[in-house]
Amino acid sequence: MFIDVKNLSKSYDNGIIKNDVLKNIDFQLEEGKICVVLGPSGSGKSTFANIIGGLDHANSGEVIVEDVNITKLNSTKLTEYRRGKVGFIFQFYNLIPNMTVYENIEIVENISETPMKIEELLELLGIADKGNSLPDQLSGGQQQRVAIGRALVKKPKLLICDEPTGALDYKSSKEILKLLTDLNNQFHTTIIMITHNLEISKLADKVIKLKDGKISEVINNRRRLSVDEVEW
């Protein structure tokens, strides 16, 4: 099993109020699969993904990724885990405004041991002609492609996408979703995608629904639909 989460719990305590965000979560995901995490705001979706990605810490339980218990790693080893195995894509692109498309991706390339060639990556992303452009010269969909490129340049085995189409229009959303599913098919990258959109879950191998910090339902789709088959 590529990801194995056991009895995971997370809470925040300010000394007055304790907020239990995740409660005894058990979750497994095979390598190369797409998992969509659904749930209303405040259900714990982002916290769940951030703990698996090594951006946040659990209070109890285990997160085992490729036979490594990341909940036991010190800060240095956790940084190495994020740097070596995990790519992050967020709703807001977080591009550096005074740097070109090429330079925004190059930042991550420089800290990677075996990066992809940026020129080949830009071609794959469909923005080969935008390497010298600044972020404000791009559409929202193009900026998200740059953000995806920044996540992919280090060839991560795990890609965590937190509402990757949340700031995009319908056409751009479908283009980004097609790109992500194509990348999964081509590179066998394991993807965890957080979304509010129930229709997007049809693109996944596995769907988990979170409610009040607990998994309320797990769905294993018999067949992943293509982006062209999904409408919302």
PDB file of C-alpha atoms in Angstrom:
ATOM      1  CA  MET A   1       0.000   0.000   0.000  1.00  0.00           C
ATOM      2  CA  PHE A   2       1.466   3.373  -1.005  1.00  0.00           C
ATOM      3  CA  ILE A   3      -0.368   5.403   1.679  1.00  0.00           C
ATOM      4  CA  ASP A   4      -1.631   3.856   4.906  1.00  0.00           C
ATOM      5  CA  VAL A   5      -3.240   6.136   7.504  1.00  0.00           C
ATOM      6  CA  LYS A   6      -4.034   4.592  10.873  1.00  0.00           C
ATOM      7  CA  ASN A   7      -6.176   6.094  13.626  1.00  0.00           C
ATOM      8  CA  LEU A   8      -5.205   9.651  12.676  1.00  0.00           C
ATOM      9  CA  SER A   9      -6.416  12.459  14.921  1.00  0.00           C
ATOM     10  CA  LYS A  10      -5.750  16.185  14.916  1.00  0.00           C
ATOM     11  CA  SER A  11      -7.000  18.937  17.191  1.00  0.00           C
ATOM     12  CA  TYR A  12      -6.225  22.566  17.884  1.00  0.00           C
ATOM     13  CA  ASP A  13      -6.322  23.854  21.462  1.00  0.00           C
ATOM     14  CA  ASN A  14      -5.947  27.526  22.319  1.00  0.00           C
ATOM     15  CA  GLY A  15      -6.223  26.880  26.043  1.00  0.00           C
ATOM     16  CA  ILE A  16      -9.904  27.734  26.122  1.00  0.00           C
ATOM     17  CA  ILE A  17     -11.497  25.767  23.310  1.00  0.00           C
ATOM     18  CA  LYS A  18     -10.364  22.481  21.824  1.00  0.00           C
ATOM     19  CA  ASN A  19     -11.309  21.906  18.192  1.00  0.00           C
ATOM     20  CA  ASP A  20     -11.154  18.287  17.037  1.00  0.00           C
ATOM     21  CA  VAL A  21     -10.469  18.563  13.311  1.00  0.00           C
ATOM     22  CA  LEU A  22      -9.773  14.886  12.500  1.00  0.00           C
ATOM     23  CA  LYS A  23     -11.038  11.968  14.567  1.00  0.00           C
ATOM     24  CA  ASN A  24      -9.549   8.494  14.254  1.00  0.00           C
ATOM     25  CA  ILE A  25      -9.141   8.466  10.468  1.00  0.00           C
ATOM     26  CA  ASP A  26      -8.198   5.218   8.711  1.00  0.00           C
ATOM     27  CA  PHE A  27      -7.346   5.453   5.024  1.00  0.00           C
ATOM     28  CA  GLN A  28      -5.434   3.494   2.403  1.00  0.00           C
ATOM     29  CA  LEU A  29      -4.472   4.366  -1.160  1.00  0.00           C
ATOM     30  CA  GLU A  30      -2.577   2.364  -3.759  1.00  0.00           C
ATOM     31  CA  GLU A  31       0.217   3.890  -5.802  1.00  0.00           C
ATOM     32  CA  GLY A  32      -0.790   5.518  -9.072  1.00  0.00           C
ATOM     33  CA  LYS A  33      -4.400   6.083  -8.051  1.00  0.00           C
ATOM     34  CA  ILE A  34      -6.433   9.289  -7.931  1.00  0.00           C
ATOM     35  CA  CYS A  35      -8.321   9.968  -4.699  1.00  0.00           C
ATOM     36  CA  VAL A  36     -10.830  12.793  -4.333  1.00  0.00           C
ATOM     37  CA  VAL A  37     -11.606  14.115  -0.845  1.00  0.00           C
ATOM     38  CA  LEU A  38     -15.069  15.639  -0.516  1.00  0.00           C
ATOM     39  CA  GLY A  39     -16.703  17.476   2.341  1.00  0.00           C
ATOM     40  CA  PRO A  40     -18.133  20.800   3.464  1.00  0.00           C
ATOM     41  CA  SER A  41     -15.958  23.627   4.749  1.00  0.00           C
ATOM     42  CA  GLY A  42     -14.580  22.773   8.167  1.00  0.00           C
ATOM     43  CA  SER A  43     -14.800  19.020   7.646  1.00  0.00           C
ATOM     44  CA  GLY A  44     -11.023  18.572   7.880  1.00  0.00           C
ATOM     45  CA  LYS A  45     -10.195  18.076   4.189  1.00  0.00           C
ATOM     46  CA  SER A  46      -7.217  20.416   3.979  1.00  0.00           C
ATOM     47  CA  THR A  47      -5.836  19.334   7.348  1.00  0.00           C
ATOM     48  CA  PHE A  48      -6.033  15.708   6.252  1.00  0.00           C
ATOM     49  CA  ALA A  49      -4.140  16.416   3.019  1.00  0.00           C
ATOM     50  CA  ASN A  50      -1.603  18.667   4.739  1.00  0.00           C
ATOM     51  CA  ILE A  51      -0.700  15.961   7.254  1.00  0.00           C
ATOM     52  CA  ILE A  52      -0.179  13.402   4.484  1.00  0.00           C
ATOM     53  CA  GLY A  53       1.919  15.975   2.628  1.00  0.00           C
ATOM     54  CA  GLY A  54       4.033  16.720   5.690  1.00  0.00           C
ATOM     55  CA  LEU A  55       2.861  20.325   6.041  1.00  0.00           C
ATOM     56  CA  ASP A  56       1.064  19.703   9.334  1.00  0.00           C
ATOM     57  CA  HIS A  57       1.460  17.351  12.281  1.00  0.00           C
ATOM     58  CA  ALA A  58      -0.998  14.863  13.748  1.00  0.00           C
ATOM     59  CA  ASN A  59      -1.719  14.634  17.456  1.00  0.00           C
ATOM     60  CA  SER A  60      -1.948  10.858  17.283  1.00  0.00           C
ATOM     61  CA  GLY A  61      -2.030   8.019  14.800  1.00  0.00           C
ATOM     62  CA  GLU A  62       0.266   7.102  11.928  1.00  0.00           C
ATOM     63  CA  VAL A  63       0.761   8.155   8.328  1.00  0.00           C
ATOM     64  CA  ILE A  64       2.856   5.655   6.403  1.00  0.00           C
ATOM     65  CA  VAL A  65       3.932   6.636   2.892  1.00  0.00           C
ATOM     66  CA  GLU A  66       5.889   4.082   0.904  1.00  0.00           C
ATOM     67  CA  ASP A  67       6.776   2.196   4.118  1.00  0.00           C
ATOM     68  CA  VAL A  68       7.989   5.337   5.918  1.00  0.00           C
ATOM     69  CA  ASN A  69       6.066   6.529   8.970  1.00  0.00           C
ATOM     70  CA  ILE A  70       6.206  10.268   8.368  1.00  0.00           C
ATOM     71  CA  THR A  71       4.612  11.045  11.757  1.00  0.00           C
ATOM     72  CA  LYS A  72       7.882   9.850  13.341  1.00  0.00           C
ATOM     73  CA  LEU A  73      10.178  12.031  11.220  1.00  0.00           C
ATOM     74  CA  ASN A  74      12.043  14.985  12.682  1.00  0.00           C
ATOM     75  CA  SER A  75      11.797  18.365  10.980  1.00  0.00           C
ATOM     76  CA  THR A  76      14.852  17.768   8.780  1.00  0.00           C
ATOM     77  CA  LYS A  77      13.640  14.385   7.546  1.00  0.00           C
ATOM     78  CA  LEU A  78      10.128  15.762   7.028  1.00  0.00           C
ATOM     79  CA  THR A  79      11.557  18.529   4.853  1.00  0.00           C
ATOM     80  CA  GLU A  80      13.401  15.898   2.833  1.00  0.00           C
ATOM     81  CA  TYR A  81      10.159  13.956   2.461  1.00  0.00           C
ATOM     82  CA  ARG A  82       8.290  17.016   1.143  1.00  0.00           C
ATOM     83  CA  ARG A  83      11.158  17.960  -1.134  1.00  0.00           C
ATOM     84  CA  GLY A  84      11.679  14.497  -2.550  1.00  0.00           C
ATOM     85  CA  LYS A  85       8.253  12.888  -2.770  1.00  0.00           C
ATOM     86  CA  VAL A  86       5.468  15.462  -2.625  1.00  0.00           C
ATOM     87  CA  GLY A  87       4.220  18.143  -5.004  1.00  0.00           C
ATOM     88  CA  PHE A  88       1.594  20.677  -3.918  1.00  0.00           C
ATOM     89  CA  ILE A  89      -0.970  22.516  -6.026  1.00  0.00           C
ATOM     90  CA  PHE A  90      -3.255  25.045  -4.366  1.00  0.00           C
ATOM     91  CA  GLN A  91      -6.327  27.047  -5.330  1.00  0.00           C
ATOM     92  CA  PHE A  92      -4.231  30.217  -5.458  1.00  0.00           C
ATOM     93  CA  TYR A  93      -1.171  29.906  -7.615  1.00  0.00           C
ATOM     94  CA  ASN A  94       1.383  31.592  -5.298  1.00  0.00           C
ATOM     95  CA  LEU A  95       3.625  32.522  -8.209  1.00  0.00           C
ATOM     96  CA  ILE A  96       6.366  35.085  -7.663  1.00  0.00           C
ATOM     97  CA  PRO A  97       5.099  38.114  -9.622  1.00  0.00           C
ATOM     98  CA  ASN A  98       8.440  39.589 -10.698  1.00  0.00           C
ATOM     99  CA  MET A  99       9.808  36.273 -11.984  1.00  0.00           C
ATOM    100  CA  THR A 100       9.091  34.701 -15.355  1.00  0.00           C
ATOM    101  CA  VAL A 101       7.285  31.411 -15.868  1.00  0.00           C
ATOM    102  CA  TYR A 102      10.634  29.682 -16.404  1.00  0.00           C
ATOM    103  CA  GLU A 103      12.128  31.233 -13.262  1.00  0.00           C
ATOM    104  CA  ASN A 104       9.102  30.320 -11.113  1.00  0.00           C
ATOM    105  CA  ILE A 105       9.630  26.672 -12.023  1.00  0.00           C
ATOM    106  CA  GLU A 106      13.416  26.918 -11.874  1.00  0.00           C
ATOM    107  CA  ILE A 107      13.250  27.718  -8.150  1.00  0.00           C
ATOM    108  CA  VAL A 108      12.032  24.203  -7.425  1.00  0.00           C
ATOM    109  CA  GLU A 109      14.252  22.633 -10.065  1.00  0.00           C
ATOM    110  CA  ASN A 110      17.276  23.962  -8.191  1.00  0.00           C
ATOM    111  CA  ILE A 111      16.402  22.033  -5.013  1.00  0.00           C
ATOM    112  CA  SER A 112      15.574  18.779  -6.803  1.00  0.00           C
ATOM    113  CA  GLU A 113      18.006  15.887  -7.194  1.00  0.00           C
ATOM    114  CA  THR A 114      16.625  14.568 -10.499  1.00  0.00           C
ATOM    115  CA  PRO A 115      14.398  17.294 -11.983  1.00  0.00           C
ATOM    116  CA  MET A 116      12.577  17.248 -15.276  1.00  0.00           C
ATOM    117  CA  LYS A 117      13.895  19.510 -17.992  1.00  0.00           C
ATOM    118  CA  ILE A 118      11.913  22.734 -17.801  1.00  0.00           C
ATOM    119  CA  GLU A 119      11.645  23.090 -21.574  1.00  0.00           C
ATOM    120  CA  GLU A 120      10.095  19.621 -21.854  1.00  0.00           C
ATOM    121  CA  LEU A 121       7.796  20.348 -18.928  1.00  0.00           C
ATOM    122  CA  LEU A 122       6.529  23.595 -20.463  1.00  0.00           C
ATOM    123  CA  GLU A 123       5.789  21.682 -23.665  1.00  0.00           C
ATOM    124  CA  LEU A 124       3.891  19.052 -21.700  1.00  0.00           C
ATOM    125  CA  LEU A 125       1.890  21.750 -19.926  1.00  0.00           C
ATOM    126  CA  GLY A 126       0.973  23.452 -23.178  1.00  0.00           C
ATOM    127  CA  ILE A 127       2.747  26.720 -22.318  1.00  0.00           C
ATOM    128  CA  ALA A 128       6.013  26.292 -24.238  1.00  0.00           C
ATOM    129  CA  ASP A 129       5.661  29.832 -25.620  1.00  0.00           C
ATOM    130  CA  LYS A 130       5.173  31.428 -22.169  1.00  0.00           C
ATOM    131  CA  GLY A 131       8.560  30.757 -20.595  1.00  0.00           C
ATOM    132  CA  ASN A 132       9.578  34.419 -20.598  1.00  0.00           C
ATOM    133  CA  SER A 133       6.175  35.760 -19.556  1.00  0.00           C
ATOM    134  CA  LEU A 134       5.417  37.197 -16.128  1.00  0.00           C
ATOM    135  CA  PRO A 135       2.453  35.812 -14.143  1.00  0.00           C
ATOM    136  CA  ASP A 136       0.281  38.885 -14.691  1.00  0.00           C
ATOM    137  CA  GLN A 137       0.601  38.351 -18.449  1.00  0.00           C
ATOM    138  CA  LEU A 138      -1.103  34.957 -18.177  1.00  0.00           C
ATOM    139  CA  SER A 139      -4.689  33.818 -17.816  1.00  0.00           C
ATOM    140  CA  GLY A 140      -5.792  32.074 -14.630  1.00  0.00           C
ATOM    141  CA  GLY A 141      -5.629  28.691 -16.335  1.00  0.00           C
ATOM    142  CA  GLN A 142      -2.116  29.382 -17.597  1.00  0.00           C
ATOM    143  CA  GLN A 143      -0.984  30.479 -14.136  1.00  0.00           C
ATOM    144  CA  GLN A 144      -2.325  27.244 -12.685  1.00  0.00           C
ATOM    145  CA  ARG A 145      -0.373  25.332 -15.330  1.00  0.00           C
ATOM    146  CA  VAL A 146       2.771  27.082 -14.109  1.00  0.00           C
ATOM    147  CA  ALA A 147       1.900  26.111 -10.538  1.00  0.00           C
ATOM    148  CA  ILE A 148       1.461  22.508 -11.690  1.00  0.00           C
ATOM    149  CA  GLY A 149       4.801  22.705 -13.477  1.00  0.00           C
ATOM    150  CA  ARG A 150       6.452  23.937 -10.303  1.00  0.00           C
ATOM    151  CA  ALA A 151       5.017  20.926  -8.448  1.00  0.00           C
ATOM    152  CA  LEU A 152       5.963  18.445 -11.174  1.00  0.00           C
ATOM    153  CA  VAL A 153       9.494  19.545 -12.021  1.00  0.00           C
ATOM    154  CA  LYS A 154      10.921  17.480  -9.159  1.00  0.00           C
ATOM    155  CA  LYS A 155       9.023  14.387 -10.361  1.00  0.00           C
ATOM    156  CA  PRO A 156       7.058  13.750  -7.148  1.00  0.00           C
ATOM    157  CA  LYS A 157       5.473  10.378  -6.490  1.00  0.00           C
ATOM    158  CA  LEU A 158       2.590  12.085  -4.645  1.00  0.00           C
ATOM    159  CA  LEU A 159       0.693  15.155  -5.853  1.00  0.00           C
ATOM    160  CA  ILE A 160      -1.629  16.920  -3.409  1.00  0.00           C
ATOM    161  CA  CYS A 161      -4.122  19.308  -4.991  1.00  0.00           C
ATOM    162  CA  ASP A 162      -6.167  21.561  -2.701  1.00  0.00           C
ATOM    163  CA  GLU A 163      -9.086  22.962  -4.729  1.00  0.00           C
ATOM    164  CA  PRO A 164      -6.894  23.269  -7.866  1.00  0.00           C
ATOM    165  CA  THR A 165      -9.802  24.568  -9.976  1.00  0.00           C
ATOM    166  CA  GLY A 166     -11.446  26.703  -7.285  1.00  0.00           C
ATOM    167  CA  ALA A 167     -10.301  30.021  -8.783  1.00  0.00           C
ATOM    168  CA  LEU A 168     -10.875  29.060 -12.424  1.00  0.00           C
ATOM    169  CA  ASP A 169     -13.740  29.359 -14.870  1.00  0.00           C
ATOM    170  CA  TYR A 170     -15.454  26.272 -16.268  1.00  0.00           C
ATOM    171  CA  LYS A 171     -13.339  25.942 -19.414  1.00  0.00           C
ATOM    172  CA  SER A 172     -10.047  26.408 -17.583  1.00  0.00           C
ATOM    173  CA  SER A 173     -11.174  24.011 -14.834  1.00  0.00           C
ATOM    174  CA  LYS A 174     -11.781  21.246 -17.343  1.00  0.00           C
ATOM    175  CA  GLU A 175      -8.432  21.902 -19.023  1.00  0.00           C
ATOM    176  CA  ILE A 176      -6.598  21.645 -15.685  1.00  0.00           C
ATOM    177  CA  LEU A 177      -8.472  18.493 -14.692  1.00  0.00           C
ATOM    178  CA  LYS A 178      -7.639  16.903 -18.033  1.00  0.00           C
ATOM    179  CA  LEU A 179      -4.001  17.840 -17.554  1.00  0.00           C
ATOM    180  CA  LEU A 180      -3.950  16.259 -14.074  1.00  0.00           C
ATOM    181  CA  THR A 181      -5.582  13.022 -15.230  1.00  0.00           C
ATOM    182  CA  ASP A 182      -3.231  12.872 -18.224  1.00  0.00           C
ATOM    183  CA  LEU A 183      -0.249  13.308 -15.903  1.00  0.00           C
ATOM    184  CA  ASN A 184      -1.557  10.513 -13.708  1.00  0.00           C
ATOM    185  CA  ASN A 185      -1.884   8.220 -16.705  1.00  0.00           C
ATOM    186  CA  GLN A 186       1.523   9.123 -18.130  1.00  0.00           C
ATOM    187  CA  PHE A 187       3.672   9.220 -14.988  1.00  0.00           C
ATOM    188  CA  HIS A 188       1.647   6.999 -12.622  1.00  0.00           C
ATOM    189  CA  THR A 189       1.652   9.846 -10.109  1.00  0.00           C
ATOM    190  CA  THR A 190      -0.553   9.268  -7.075  1.00  0.00           C
ATOM    191  CA  ILE A 191      -2.961  12.201  -6.689  1.00  0.00           C
ATOM    192  CA  ILE A 192      -5.014  13.347  -3.710  1.00  0.00           C
ATOM    193  CA  MET A 193      -7.420  16.081  -4.756  1.00  0.00           C
ATOM    194  CA  ILE A 194      -9.576  18.150  -2.419  1.00  0.00           C
ATOM    195  CA  THR A 195     -12.735  19.614  -3.902  1.00  0.00           C
ATOM    196  CA  HIS A 196     -16.286  20.704  -3.121  1.00  0.00           C
ATOM    197  CA  ASN A 197     -17.404  19.577  -6.581  1.00  0.00           C
ATOM    198  CA  LEU A 198     -19.185  16.219  -6.461  1.00  0.00           C
ATOM    199  CA  GLU A 199     -18.869  15.762 -10.236  1.00  0.00           C
ATOM    200  CA  ILE A 200     -15.060  15.875 -10.069  1.00  0.00           C
ATOM    201  CA  SER A 201     -15.167  12.768  -7.874  1.00  0.00           C
ATOM    202  CA  LYS A 202     -16.179  10.789 -10.967  1.00  0.00           C
ATOM    203  CA  LEU A 203     -12.624  11.269 -12.275  1.00  0.00           C
ATOM    204  CA  ALA A 204     -11.181   9.399  -9.276  1.00  0.00           C
ATOM    205  CA  ASP A 205     -10.431   5.789  -8.467  1.00  0.00           C
ATOM    206  CA  LYS A 206     -11.360   6.380  -4.841  1.00  0.00           C
ATOM    207  CA  VAL A 207     -13.559   8.959  -3.122  1.00  0.00           C
ATOM    208  CA  ILE A 208     -13.683   9.688   0.579  1.00  0.00           C
ATOM    209  CA  LYS A 209     -16.264  11.947   2.164  1.00  0.00           C
ATOM    210  CA  LEU A 210     -15.368  13.768   5.362  1.00  0.00           C
ATOM    211  CA  LYS A 211     -17.932  15.108   7.799  1.00  0.00           C
ATOM    212  CA  ASP A 212     -17.146  16.624  11.185  1.00  0.00           C
ATOM    213  CA  GLY A 213     -13.623  15.258  11.074  1.00  0.00           C
ATOM    214  CA  LYS A 214     -14.627  11.678  10.314  1.00  0.00           C
ATOM    215  CA  ILE A 215     -14.852   9.629   7.136  1.00  0.00           C
ATOM    216  CA  SER A 216     -18.557   9.285   6.484  1.00  0.00           C
ATOM    217  CA  GLU A 217     -18.292   7.301   3.256  1.00  0.00           C
ATOM    218  CA  VAL A 218     -15.717   5.622   1.019  1.00  0.00           C
ATOM    219  CA  ILE A 219     -16.513   5.042  -2.657  1.00  0.00           C
ATOM    220  CA  ASN A 220     -14.387   2.941  -5.002  1.00  0.00           C
ATOM    221  CA  ASN A 221     -15.375   3.860  -8.539  1.00  0.00           C
ATOM    222  CA  ARG A 222     -15.580   0.890 -10.866  1.00  0.00           C
ATOM    223  CA  ARG A 223     -14.523   3.106 -13.758  1.00  0.00           C
ATOM    224  CA  ARG A 224     -12.949   6.519 -13.809  1.00  0.00           C
ATOM    225  CA  LEU A 225     -14.761   8.834 -16.176  1.00  0.00           C
ATOM    226  CA  SER A 226     -12.822  11.037 -18.547  1.00  0.00           C
ATOM    227  CA  VAL A 227     -13.004  14.810 -18.171  1.00  0.00           C
ATOM    228  CA  ASP A 228     -15.090  14.980 -21.368  1.00  0.00           C
ATOM    229  CA  GLU A 229     -17.717  12.745 -19.755  1.00  0.00           C
ATOM    230  CA  VAL A 230     -18.186  14.991 -16.715  1.00  0.00           C
ATOM    231  CA  GLU A 231     -20.363  18.111 -16.684  1.00  0.00           C
ATOM    232  CA  TRP A 232     -21.315  20.501 -13.911  1.00  0.00           C
TER     233      TRP A 232
END
